[in-house]
mmCIF file of C-alpha atoms in Angstrom:
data_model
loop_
_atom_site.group_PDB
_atom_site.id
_atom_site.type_symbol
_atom_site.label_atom_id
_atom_site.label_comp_id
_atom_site.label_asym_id
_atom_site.label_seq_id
_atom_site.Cartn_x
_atom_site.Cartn_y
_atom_site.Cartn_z
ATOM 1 C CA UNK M 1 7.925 36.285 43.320
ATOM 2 C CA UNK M 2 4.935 35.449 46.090
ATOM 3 C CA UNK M 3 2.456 35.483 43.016
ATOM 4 C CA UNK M 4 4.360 32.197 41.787
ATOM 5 C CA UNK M 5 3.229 30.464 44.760
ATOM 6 C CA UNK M 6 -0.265 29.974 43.512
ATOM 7 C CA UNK M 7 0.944 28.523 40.680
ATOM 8 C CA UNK M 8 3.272 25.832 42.159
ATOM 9 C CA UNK M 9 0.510 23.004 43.011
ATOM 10 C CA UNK M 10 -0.958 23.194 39.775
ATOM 11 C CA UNK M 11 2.863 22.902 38.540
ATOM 12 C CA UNK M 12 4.040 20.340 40.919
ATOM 13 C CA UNK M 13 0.584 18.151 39.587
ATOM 14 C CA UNK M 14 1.366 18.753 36.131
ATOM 15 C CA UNK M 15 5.010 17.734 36.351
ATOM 16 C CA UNK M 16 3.868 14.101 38.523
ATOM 17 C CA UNK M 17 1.449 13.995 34.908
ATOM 18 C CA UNK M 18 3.736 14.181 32.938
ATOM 19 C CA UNK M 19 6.433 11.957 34.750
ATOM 20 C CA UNK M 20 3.999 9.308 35.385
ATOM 21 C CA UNK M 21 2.642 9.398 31.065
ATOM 22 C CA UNK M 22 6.578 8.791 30.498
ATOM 23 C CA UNK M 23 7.038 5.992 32.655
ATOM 24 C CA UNK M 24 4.255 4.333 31.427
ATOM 25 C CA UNK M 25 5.211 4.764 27.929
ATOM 26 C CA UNK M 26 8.744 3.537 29.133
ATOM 27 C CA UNK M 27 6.962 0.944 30.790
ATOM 28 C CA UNK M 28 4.922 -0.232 27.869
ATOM 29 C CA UNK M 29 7.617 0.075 25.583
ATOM 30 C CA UNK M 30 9.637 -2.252 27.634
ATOM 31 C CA UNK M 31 6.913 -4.883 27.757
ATOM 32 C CA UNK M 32 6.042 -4.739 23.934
ATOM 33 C CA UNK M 33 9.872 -5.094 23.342
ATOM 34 C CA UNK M 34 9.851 -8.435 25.806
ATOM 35 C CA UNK M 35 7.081 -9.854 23.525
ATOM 36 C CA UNK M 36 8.803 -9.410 20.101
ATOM 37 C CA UNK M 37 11.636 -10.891 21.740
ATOM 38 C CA UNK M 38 9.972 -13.881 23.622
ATOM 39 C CA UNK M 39 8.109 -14.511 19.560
ATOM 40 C CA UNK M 40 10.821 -14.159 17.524
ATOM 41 C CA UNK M 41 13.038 -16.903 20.095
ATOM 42 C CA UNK M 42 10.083 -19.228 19.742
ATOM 43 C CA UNK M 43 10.114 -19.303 16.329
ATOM 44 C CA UNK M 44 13.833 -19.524 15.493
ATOM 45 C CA UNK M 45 13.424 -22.998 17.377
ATOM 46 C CA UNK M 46 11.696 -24.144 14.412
ATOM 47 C CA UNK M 47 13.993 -22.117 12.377
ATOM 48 C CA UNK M 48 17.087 -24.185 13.800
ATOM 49 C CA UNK M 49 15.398 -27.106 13.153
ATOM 50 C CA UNK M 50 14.330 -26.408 9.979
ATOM 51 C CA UNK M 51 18.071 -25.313 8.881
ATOM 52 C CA UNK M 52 17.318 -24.364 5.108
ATOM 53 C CA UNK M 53 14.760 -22.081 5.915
ATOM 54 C CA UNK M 54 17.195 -19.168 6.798
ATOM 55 C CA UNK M 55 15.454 -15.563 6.676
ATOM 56 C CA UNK M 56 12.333 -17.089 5.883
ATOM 57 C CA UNK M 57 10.388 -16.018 9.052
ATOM 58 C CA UNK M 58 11.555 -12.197 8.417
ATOM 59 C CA UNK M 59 10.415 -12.571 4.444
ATOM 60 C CA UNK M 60 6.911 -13.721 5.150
ATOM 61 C CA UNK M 61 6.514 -11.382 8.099
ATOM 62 C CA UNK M 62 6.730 -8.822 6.048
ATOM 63 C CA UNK M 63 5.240 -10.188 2.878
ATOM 64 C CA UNK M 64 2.114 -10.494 5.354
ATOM 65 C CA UNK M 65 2.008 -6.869 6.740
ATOM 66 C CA UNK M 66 2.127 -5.417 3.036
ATOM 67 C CA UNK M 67 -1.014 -7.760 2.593
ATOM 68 C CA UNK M 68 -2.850 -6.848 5.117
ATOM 69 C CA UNK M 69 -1.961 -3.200 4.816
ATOM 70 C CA UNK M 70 -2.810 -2.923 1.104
ATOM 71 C CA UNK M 71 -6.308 -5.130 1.579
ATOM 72 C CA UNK M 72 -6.849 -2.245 4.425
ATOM 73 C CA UNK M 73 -5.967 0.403 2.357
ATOM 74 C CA UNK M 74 -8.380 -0.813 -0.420
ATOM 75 C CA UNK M 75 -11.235 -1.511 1.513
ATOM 76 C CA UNK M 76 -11.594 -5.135 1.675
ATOM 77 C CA UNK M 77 -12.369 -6.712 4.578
ATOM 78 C CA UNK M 78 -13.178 -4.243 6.677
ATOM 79 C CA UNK M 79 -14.730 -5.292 9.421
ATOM 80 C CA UNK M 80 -11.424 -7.501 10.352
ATOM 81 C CA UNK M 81 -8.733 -5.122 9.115
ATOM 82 C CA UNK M 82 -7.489 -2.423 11.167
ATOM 83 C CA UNK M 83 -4.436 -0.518 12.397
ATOM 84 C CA UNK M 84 -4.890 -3.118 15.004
ATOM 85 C CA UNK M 85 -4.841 -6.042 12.841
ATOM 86 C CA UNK M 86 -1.808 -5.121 10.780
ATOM 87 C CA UNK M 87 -0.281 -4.888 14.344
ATOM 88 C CA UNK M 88 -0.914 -8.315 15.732
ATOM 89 C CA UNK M 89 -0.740 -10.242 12.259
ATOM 90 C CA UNK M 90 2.731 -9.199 11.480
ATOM 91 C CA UNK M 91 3.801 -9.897 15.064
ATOM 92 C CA UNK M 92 2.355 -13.591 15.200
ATOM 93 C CA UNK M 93 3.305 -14.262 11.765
ATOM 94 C CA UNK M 94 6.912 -15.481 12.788
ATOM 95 C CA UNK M 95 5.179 -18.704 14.525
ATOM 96 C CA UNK M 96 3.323 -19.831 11.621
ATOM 97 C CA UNK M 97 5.675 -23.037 11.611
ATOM 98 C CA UNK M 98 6.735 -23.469 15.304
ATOM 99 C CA UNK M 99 5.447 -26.878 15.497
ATOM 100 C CA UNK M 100 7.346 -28.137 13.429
ATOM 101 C CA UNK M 101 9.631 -28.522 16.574
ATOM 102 C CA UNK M 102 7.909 -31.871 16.875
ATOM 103 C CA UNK M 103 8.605 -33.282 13.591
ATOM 104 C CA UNK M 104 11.177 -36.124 13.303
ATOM 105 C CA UNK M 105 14.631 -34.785 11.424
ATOM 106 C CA UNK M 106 13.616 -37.883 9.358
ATOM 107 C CA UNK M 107 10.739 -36.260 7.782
ATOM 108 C CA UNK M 108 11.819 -32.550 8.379
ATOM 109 C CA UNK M 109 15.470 -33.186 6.586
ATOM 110 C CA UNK M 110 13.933 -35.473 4.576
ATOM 111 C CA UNK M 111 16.446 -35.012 0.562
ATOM 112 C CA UNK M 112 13.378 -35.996 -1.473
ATOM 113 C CA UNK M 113 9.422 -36.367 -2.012
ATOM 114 C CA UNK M 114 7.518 -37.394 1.860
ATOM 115 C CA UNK M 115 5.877 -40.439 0.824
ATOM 116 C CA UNK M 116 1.953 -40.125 2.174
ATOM 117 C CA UNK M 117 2.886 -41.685 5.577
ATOM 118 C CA UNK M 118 5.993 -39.302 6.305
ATOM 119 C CA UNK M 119 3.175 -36.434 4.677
ATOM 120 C CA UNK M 120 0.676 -37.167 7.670
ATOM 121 C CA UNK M 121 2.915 -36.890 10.133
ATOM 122 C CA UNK M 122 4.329 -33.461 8.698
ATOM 123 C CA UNK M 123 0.876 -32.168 8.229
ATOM 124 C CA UNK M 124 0.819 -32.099 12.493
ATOM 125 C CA UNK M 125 3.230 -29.501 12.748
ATOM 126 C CA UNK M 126 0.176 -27.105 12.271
ATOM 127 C CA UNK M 127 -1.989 -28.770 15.063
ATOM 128 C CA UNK M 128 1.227 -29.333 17.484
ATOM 129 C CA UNK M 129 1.986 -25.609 17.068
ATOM 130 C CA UNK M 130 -1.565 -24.493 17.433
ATOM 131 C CA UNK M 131 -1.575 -26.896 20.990
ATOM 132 C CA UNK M 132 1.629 -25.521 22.403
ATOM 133 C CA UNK M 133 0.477 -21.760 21.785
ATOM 134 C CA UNK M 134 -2.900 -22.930 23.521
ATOM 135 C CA UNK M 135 -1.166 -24.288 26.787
ATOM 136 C CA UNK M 136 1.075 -21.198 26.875
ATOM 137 C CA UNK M 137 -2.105 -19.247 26.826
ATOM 138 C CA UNK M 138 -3.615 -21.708 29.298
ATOM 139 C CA UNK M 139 -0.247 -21.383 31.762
ATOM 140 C CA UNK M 140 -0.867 -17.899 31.068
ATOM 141 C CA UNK M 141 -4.386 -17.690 32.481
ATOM 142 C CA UNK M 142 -5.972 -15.171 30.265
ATOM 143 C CA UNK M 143 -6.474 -14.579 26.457
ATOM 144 C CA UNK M 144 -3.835 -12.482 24.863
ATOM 145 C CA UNK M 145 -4.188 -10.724 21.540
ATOM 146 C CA UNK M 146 -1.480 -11.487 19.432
ATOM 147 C CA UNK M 147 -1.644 -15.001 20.686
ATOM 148 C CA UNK M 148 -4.756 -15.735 19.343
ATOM 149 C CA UNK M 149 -4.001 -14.489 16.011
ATOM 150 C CA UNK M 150 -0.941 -16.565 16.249
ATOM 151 C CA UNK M 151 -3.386 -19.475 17.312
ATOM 152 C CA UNK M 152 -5.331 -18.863 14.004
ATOM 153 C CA UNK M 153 -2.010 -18.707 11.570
ATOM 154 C CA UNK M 154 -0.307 -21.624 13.185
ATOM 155 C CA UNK M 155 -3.292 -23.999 12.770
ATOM 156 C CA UNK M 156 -4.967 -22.864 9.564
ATOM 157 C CA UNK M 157 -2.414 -21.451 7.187
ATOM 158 C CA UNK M 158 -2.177 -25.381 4.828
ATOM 159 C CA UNK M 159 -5.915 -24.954 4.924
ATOM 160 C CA UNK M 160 -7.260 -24.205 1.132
ATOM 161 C CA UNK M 161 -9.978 -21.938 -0.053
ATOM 162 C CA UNK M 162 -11.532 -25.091 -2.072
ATOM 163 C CA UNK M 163 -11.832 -26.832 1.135
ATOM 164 C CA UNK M 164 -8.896 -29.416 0.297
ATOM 165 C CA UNK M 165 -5.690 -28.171 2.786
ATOM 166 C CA UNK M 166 -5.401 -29.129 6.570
ATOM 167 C CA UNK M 167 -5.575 -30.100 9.215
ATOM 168 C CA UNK M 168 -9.507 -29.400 9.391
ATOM 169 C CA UNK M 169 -10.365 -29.012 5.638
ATOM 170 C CA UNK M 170 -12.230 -25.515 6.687
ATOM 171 C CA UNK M 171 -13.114 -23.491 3.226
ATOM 172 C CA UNK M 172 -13.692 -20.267 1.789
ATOM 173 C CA UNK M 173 -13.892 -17.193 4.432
ATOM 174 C CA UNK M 174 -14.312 -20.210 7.137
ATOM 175 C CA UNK M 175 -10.625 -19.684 7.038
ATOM 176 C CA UNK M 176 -9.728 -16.651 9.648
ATOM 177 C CA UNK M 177 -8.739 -14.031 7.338
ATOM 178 C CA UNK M 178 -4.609 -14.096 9.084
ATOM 179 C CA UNK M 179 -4.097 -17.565 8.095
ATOM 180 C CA UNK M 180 -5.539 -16.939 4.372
ATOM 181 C CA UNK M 181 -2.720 -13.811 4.092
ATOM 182 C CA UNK M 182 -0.216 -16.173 5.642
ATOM 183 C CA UNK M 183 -0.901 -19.125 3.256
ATOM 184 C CA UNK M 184 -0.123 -16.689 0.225
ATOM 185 C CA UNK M 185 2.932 -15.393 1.685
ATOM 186 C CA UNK M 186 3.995 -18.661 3.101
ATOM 187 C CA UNK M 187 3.687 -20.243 -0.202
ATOM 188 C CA UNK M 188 5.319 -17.601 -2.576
ATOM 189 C CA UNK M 189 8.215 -17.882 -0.076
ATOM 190 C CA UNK M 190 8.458 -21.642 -0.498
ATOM 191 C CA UNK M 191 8.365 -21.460 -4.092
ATOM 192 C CA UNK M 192 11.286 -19.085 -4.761
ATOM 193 C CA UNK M 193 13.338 -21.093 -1.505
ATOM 194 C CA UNK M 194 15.855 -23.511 -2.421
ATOM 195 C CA UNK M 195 14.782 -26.103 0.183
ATOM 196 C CA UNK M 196 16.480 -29.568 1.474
ATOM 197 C CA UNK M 197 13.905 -31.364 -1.084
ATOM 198 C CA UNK M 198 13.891 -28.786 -3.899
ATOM 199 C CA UNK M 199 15.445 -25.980 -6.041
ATOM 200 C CA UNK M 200 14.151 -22.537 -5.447
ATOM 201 C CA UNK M 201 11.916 -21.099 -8.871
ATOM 202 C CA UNK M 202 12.402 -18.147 -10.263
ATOM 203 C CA UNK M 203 10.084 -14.813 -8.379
ATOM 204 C CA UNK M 204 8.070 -14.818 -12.316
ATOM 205 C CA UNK M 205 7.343 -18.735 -12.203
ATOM 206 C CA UNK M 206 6.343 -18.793 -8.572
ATOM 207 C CA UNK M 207 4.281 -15.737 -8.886
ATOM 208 C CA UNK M 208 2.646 -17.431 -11.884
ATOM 209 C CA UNK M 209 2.016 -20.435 -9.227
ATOM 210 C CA UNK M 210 0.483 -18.105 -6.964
ATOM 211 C CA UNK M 211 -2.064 -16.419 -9.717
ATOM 212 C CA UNK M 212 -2.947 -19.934 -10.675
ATOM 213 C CA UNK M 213 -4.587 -21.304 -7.287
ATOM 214 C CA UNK M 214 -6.752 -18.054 -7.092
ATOM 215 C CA UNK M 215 -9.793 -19.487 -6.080
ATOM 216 C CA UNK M 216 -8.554 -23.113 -4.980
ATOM 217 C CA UNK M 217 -5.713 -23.028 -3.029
ATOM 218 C CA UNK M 218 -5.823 -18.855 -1.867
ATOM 219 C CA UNK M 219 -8.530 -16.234 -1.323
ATOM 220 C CA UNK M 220 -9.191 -15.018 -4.456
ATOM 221 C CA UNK M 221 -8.874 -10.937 -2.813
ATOM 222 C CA UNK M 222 -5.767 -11.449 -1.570
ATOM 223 C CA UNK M 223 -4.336 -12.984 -4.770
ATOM 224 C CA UNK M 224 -5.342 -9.336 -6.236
ATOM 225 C CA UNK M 225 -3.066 -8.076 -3.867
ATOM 226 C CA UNK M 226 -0.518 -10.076 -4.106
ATOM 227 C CA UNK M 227 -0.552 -9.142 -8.034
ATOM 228 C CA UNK M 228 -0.702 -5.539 -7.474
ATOM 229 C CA UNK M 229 2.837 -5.668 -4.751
ATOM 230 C CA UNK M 230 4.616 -8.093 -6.913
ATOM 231 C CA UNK M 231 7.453 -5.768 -7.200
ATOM 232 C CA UNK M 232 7.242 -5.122 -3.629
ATOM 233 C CA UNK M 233 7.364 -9.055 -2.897
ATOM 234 C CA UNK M 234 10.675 -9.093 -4.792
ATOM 235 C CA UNK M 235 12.241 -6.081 -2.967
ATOM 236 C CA UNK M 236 11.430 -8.546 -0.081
ATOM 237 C CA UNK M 237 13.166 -10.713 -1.103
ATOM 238 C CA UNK M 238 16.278 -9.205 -1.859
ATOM 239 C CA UNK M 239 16.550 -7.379 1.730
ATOM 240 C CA UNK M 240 16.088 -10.277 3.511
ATOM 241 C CA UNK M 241 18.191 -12.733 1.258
ATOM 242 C CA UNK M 242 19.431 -16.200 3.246
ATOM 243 C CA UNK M 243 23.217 -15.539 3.360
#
């Protein structure tokens, strides 16, 4: 039909539109899939070194996203937590522990107590990770988002709201507010973990732990929340068992 004709620019321009909004979906897709990937093969280096951690990095992933999502959802925080947040905090939370790539098996496989020498030179892993993420970013040659929350997690998350963790002895909401969540979910994880140097606890002992360094070791807030997705910690748990 010749009346068709004066439609067929405007169709030909809509269907370049539309091709060119799915290819850069495709596109972006692609990318953000390159990124988990290139995170999660980081951190399993600590992983392998660390052998006894098994599905630790998935568990406190995810035991940090519910965190951050219920803290959003109840109105805490809010100039920090978003949709974007949640995002870039549960990505980054995998290398938490990556420098501990740098530890001697010595101390990292160590069957017992660190003595306090053998304890200094653990406590580096946070720094070391911190530094490598840094040059990466450096290499890089421009800031990128979830990198600088992983930054913040690596280096702060031994740091204690009393002012008494590592490695800079920062305090209270001095603390970025990723590394707080991570040190709650890091923690908990430990606790229940049977480790090289320890037996795991049971999820009601370790949650008990947790409850009692509200306001010393963790941010009181997220200790609330913690308390409220108990049950949801434990579900956790049992999905992502070590085998």
């Amino acid at each position: 039909d010749p009346r068709d004709l004066h439609s067929f620019p405007t169709r030909r321009s809509s269907d370049l539109n539309a091709f060119l909004e799915s290819e850069v979906r495709r596109r972006t897709g692609e990318v953000l899939a390159v990124q988990e990937v290139t995170i999660l093969g980081l951190a399993s280096l600590a992983e392998t070194r660390d052998n006894d951690t098994g599905n630790h990095l998935r568990r406190t992933q995810r035991y940090v996203h519910e965190l951050a999502k219920y803290l959003k959802d109840q109105g805490h925080y809010p100039d920090q937590l978003d949709n974007a947040f949640l995002d870039m905090v549960f990505k980054s939370a995998p290398l938490h522990d990556i420098g501990k790539v740098g530890i001697p098996d010595a101390i990292l496989l160590k069957p017992g107590k660190l003595d306090p020498d053998e304890f200094e030179i653990m406590k580096r892993h946070s720094r070391l990770g911190f530094e490598a993420l840094e040059n990466a970013e450096r290499m890089l040659g421009k800031s990128v988002a979830f990198l600088d929350t992983a930054k913040m997690i690596t280096l702060s998350h031994h740091e204690k709201w009393d002012g008494s963790g590592y490695p800079d002895r920062r305090a209270g909401t001095d603390i970025p507010l990723c590394a707080r969540i991570m040190a709650v979910a890091d923690v908990y994880d430990a606790l229940i973990s049977k480790r090289v140097y320890k037996d795991e606890l049971k999820a009601d002992r370790a949650a008990a732990i947790i409850r009692e360094g509200s306001g010393t070791h963790f941010d009181p807030v997220i200790v609330e929340a913690f308390e409220a997705l108990e049950s949801r910690f434990r579900e956790i748990a049992v999905e992502y068992a070590d085998l």
